[in-house]
CSV table of C-alpha atoms in Angstrom, one decimal:
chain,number,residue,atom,x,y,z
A,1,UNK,CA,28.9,4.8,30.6
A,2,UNK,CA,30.6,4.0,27.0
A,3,UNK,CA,32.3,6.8,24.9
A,4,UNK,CA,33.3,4.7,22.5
A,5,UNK,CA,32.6,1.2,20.3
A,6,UNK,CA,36.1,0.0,21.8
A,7,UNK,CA,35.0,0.8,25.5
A,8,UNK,CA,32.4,-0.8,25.1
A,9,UNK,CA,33.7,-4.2,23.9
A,10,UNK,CA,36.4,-3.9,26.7
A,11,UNK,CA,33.4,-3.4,29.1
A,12,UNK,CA,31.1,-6.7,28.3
A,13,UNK,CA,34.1,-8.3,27.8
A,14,UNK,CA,35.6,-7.9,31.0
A,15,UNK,CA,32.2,-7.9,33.0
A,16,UNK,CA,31.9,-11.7,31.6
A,17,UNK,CA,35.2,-13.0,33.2
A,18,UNK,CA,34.7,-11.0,36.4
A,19,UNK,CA,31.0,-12.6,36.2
A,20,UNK,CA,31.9,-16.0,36.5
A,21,UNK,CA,35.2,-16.1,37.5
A,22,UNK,CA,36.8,-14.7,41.0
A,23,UNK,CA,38.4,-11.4,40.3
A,24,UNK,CA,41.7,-12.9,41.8
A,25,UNK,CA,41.5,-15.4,38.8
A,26,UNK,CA,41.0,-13.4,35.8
A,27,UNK,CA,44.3,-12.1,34.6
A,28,UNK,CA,45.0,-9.3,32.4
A,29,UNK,CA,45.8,-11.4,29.6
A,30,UNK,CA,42.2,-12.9,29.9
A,31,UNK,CA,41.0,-10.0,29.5
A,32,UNK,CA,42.9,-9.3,26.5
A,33,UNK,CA,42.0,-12.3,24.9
A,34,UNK,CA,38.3,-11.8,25.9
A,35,UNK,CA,37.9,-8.4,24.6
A,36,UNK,CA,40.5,-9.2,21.5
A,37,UNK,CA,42.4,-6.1,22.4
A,38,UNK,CA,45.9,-5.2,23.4
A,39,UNK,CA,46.9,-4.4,27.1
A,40,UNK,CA,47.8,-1.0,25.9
A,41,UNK,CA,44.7,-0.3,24.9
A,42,UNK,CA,43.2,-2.1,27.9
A,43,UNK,CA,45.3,0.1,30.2
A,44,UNK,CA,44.5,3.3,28.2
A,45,UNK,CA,40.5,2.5,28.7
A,46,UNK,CA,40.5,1.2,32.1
A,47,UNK,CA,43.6,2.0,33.7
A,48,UNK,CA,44.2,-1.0,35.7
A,49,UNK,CA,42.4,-4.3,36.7
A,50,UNK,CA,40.7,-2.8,39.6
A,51,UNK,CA,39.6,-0.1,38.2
A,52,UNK,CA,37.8,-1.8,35.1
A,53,UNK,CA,36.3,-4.3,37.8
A,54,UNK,CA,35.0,-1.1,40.0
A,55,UNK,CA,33.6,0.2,36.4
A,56,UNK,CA,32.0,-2.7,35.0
A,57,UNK,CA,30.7,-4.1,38.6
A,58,UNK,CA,29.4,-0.4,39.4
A,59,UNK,CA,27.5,0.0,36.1
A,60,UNK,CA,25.6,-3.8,35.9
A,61,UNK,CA,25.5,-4.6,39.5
A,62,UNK,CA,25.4,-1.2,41.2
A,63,UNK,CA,23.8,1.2,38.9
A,64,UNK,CA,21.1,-0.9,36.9
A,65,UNK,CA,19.8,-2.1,40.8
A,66,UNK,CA,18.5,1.5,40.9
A,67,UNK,CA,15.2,1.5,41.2
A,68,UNK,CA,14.7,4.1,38.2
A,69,UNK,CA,16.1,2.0,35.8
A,70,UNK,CA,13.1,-1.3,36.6
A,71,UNK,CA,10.7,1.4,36.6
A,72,UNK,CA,10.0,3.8,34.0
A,73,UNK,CA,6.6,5.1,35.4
A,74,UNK,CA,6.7,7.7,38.0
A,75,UNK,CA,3.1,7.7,39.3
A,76,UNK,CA,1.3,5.3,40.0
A,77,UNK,CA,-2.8,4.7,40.1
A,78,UNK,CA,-2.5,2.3,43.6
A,79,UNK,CA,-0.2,-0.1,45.5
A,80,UNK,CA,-1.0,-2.7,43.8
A,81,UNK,CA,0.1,-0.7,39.9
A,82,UNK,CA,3.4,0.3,41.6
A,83,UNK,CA,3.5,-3.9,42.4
A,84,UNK,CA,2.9,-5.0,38.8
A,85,UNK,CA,5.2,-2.4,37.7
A,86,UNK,CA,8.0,-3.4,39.9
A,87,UNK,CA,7.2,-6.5,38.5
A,88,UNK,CA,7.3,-5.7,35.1
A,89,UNK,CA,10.7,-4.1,35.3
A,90,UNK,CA,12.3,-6.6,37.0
A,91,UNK,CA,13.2,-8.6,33.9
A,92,UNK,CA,15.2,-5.7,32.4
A,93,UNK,CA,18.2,-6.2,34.9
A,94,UNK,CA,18.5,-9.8,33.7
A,95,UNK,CA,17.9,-9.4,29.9
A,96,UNK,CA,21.0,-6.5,29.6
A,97,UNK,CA,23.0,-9.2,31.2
A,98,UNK,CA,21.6,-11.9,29.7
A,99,UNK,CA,22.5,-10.8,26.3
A,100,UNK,CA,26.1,-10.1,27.2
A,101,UNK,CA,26.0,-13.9,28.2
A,102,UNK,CA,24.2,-15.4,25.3
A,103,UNK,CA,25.9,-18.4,25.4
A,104,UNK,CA,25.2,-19.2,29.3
A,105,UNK,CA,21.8,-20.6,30.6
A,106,UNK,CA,19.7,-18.2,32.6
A,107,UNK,CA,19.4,-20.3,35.3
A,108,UNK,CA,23.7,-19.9,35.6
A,109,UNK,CA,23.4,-16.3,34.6
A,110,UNK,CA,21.1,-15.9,37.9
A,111,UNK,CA,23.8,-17.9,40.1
A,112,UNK,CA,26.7,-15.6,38.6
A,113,UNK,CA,25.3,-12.5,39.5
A,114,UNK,CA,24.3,-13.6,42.9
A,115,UNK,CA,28.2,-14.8,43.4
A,116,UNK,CA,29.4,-11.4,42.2
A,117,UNK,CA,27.2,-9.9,44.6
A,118,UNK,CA,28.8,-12.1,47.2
A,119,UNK,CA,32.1,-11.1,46.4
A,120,UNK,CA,31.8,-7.7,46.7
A,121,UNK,CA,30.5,-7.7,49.8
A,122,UNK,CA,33.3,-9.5,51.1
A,123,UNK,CA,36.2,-8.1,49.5
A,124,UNK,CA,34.9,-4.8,47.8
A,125,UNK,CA,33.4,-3.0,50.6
A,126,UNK,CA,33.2,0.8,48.7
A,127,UNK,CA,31.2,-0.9,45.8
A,128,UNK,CA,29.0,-2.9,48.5
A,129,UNK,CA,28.0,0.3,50.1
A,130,UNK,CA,27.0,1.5,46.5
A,131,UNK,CA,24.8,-1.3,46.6
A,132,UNK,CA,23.5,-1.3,49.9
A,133,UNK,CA,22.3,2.8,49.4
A,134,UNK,CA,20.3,1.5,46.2
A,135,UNK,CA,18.6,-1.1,48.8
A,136,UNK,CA,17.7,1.9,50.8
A,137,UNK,CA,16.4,4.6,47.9
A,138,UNK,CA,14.5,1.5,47.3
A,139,UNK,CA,13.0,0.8,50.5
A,140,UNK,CA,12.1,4.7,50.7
A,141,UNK,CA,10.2,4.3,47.7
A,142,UNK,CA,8.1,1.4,48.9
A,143,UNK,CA,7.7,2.5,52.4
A,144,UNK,CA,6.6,6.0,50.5
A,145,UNK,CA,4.0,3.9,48.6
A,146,UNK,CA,2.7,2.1,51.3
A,147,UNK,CA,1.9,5.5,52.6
A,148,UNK,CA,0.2,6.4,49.9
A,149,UNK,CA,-2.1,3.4,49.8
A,150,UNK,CA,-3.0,4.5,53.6
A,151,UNK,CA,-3.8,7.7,52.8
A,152,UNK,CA,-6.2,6.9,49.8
A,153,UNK,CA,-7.5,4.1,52.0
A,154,UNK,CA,-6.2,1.2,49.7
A,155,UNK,CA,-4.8,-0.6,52.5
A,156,UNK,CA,-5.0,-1.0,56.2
A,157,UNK,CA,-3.7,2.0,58.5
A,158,UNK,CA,-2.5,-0.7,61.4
A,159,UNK,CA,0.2,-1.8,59.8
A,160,UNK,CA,4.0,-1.3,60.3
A,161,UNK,CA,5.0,0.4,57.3
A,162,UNK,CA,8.7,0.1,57.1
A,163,UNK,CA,8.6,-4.1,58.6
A,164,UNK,CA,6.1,-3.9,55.3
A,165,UNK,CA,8.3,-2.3,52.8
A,166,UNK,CA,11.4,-4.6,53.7
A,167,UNK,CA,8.7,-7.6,54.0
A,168,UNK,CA,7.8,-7.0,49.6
A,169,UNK,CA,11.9,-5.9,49.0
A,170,UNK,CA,12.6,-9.8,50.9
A,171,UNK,CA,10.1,-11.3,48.5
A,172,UNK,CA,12.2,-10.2,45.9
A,173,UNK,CA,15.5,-11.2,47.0
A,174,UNK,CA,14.4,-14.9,48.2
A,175,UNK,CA,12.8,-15.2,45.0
A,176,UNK,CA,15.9,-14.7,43.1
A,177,UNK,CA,17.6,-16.5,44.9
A,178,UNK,CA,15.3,-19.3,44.9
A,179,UNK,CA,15.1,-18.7,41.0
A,180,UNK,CA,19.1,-18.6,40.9
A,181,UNK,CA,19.2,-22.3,41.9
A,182,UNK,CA,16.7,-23.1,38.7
A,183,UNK,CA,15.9,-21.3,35.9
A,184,UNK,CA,16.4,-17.9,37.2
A,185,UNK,CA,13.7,-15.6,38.0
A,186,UNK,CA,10.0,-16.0,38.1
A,187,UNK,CA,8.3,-13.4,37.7
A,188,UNK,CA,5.0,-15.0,37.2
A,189,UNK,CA,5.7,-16.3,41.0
A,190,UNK,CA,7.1,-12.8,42.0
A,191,UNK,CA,4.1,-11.2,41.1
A,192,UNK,CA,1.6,-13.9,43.0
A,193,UNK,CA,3.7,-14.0,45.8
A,194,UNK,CA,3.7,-9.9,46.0
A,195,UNK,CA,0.0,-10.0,45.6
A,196,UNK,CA,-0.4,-12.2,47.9
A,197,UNK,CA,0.9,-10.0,50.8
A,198,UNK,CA,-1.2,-6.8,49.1
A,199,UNK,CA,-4.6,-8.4,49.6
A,200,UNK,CA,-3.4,-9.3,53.0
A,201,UNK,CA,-2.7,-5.5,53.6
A,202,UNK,CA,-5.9,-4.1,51.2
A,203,UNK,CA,-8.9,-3.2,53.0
């Protein structure tokens, strides 16, 4: 995404006013102040205000929701490796963010991004359909695994396949936004609660 050290700083820096602050309340001189820059150079890196929020909101929010960047495998032995997997990368999203909000409790970090997420559903309709296509890759991949499990006879071949796919993706979501309200995400829950609904599935 970066070219550049500069970028970069203007980047973070801008991505933690928009991420707890309305974009209607952050100013350019904010931004300026928060990225110790001028609004020259602000305006030669991002262009405008918009534009810098489409950037930085597309690249944490958008982007890093792609399945491919929680999971670095691209096989997996069963449904339930592809689970603890899924799992396992979960806690990358949150730590990239986390460490561009050092100062901020997780548990706020959590209730930020699930804010953001708000707001550009409701006034950033272009970026939410960004996000809503990574739902769906997503949902592909699951309903692709739960597939698989039937085919190798890992799981039950009764079962509706895509009702099950969205029912593992809604675990997720609740649970973060369960977790949002607390100490943000759980993982060690996530998992159980996954697992839960596999050996309800596995035959």
């Amino acid at each position: 995404m970066y070219k550049n050290n500069r970028r970069e700083q203007l980047y973070k820096a801008a991505f933690r006013l928009f991420l707890t602050r309305q974009y209607d309340s952050v100013s350019i001189s904010d931004i300026e102040k928060e990225a110790n820059m001028t609004r020259g150079a602000i305006t030669y890196y991002a262009g405008s205000k918009l534009n810098l929020f489409h950037e930085v909101v597309k690249h944490y929010l958008v982007d890093k929701q792609n399945l491919k960047h929680k999971i670095t495998s691209t096989s997996f032995e069963s449904l339930l490796d592809f689970i603890n997997k899924y799992v396992d990368g979960c806690p990358h999203t949150m730590a990239g963010i986390c460490s561009i909000m050092s100062e901020v409790p997780v548990c706020n970090v959590s209730r930020y991004y699930i804010s953001l997420i708000l707001e550009i559903s409701s006034y950033f309709p272009d970026l939410h359909e960004s996000y809503l296509e990574n739902r769906n890759k997503e949902l592909a991949i699951w309903i692709a695994q739960i597939n698989k499990a039937i085919e190798n006879k890992e799981i039950k071949n009764d079962i509706d396949i895509v009702n099950t796919a969205k029912h593992f993706i809604c675990i997720f979501y609740g649970q973060a936004y369960l977790d949002s309200l607390s100490m943000g995400l759980n993982t060690v829950e996530l998992r159980s609660q996954m697992v839960s609904l596999y050996k309800l599935l596995k035959i």
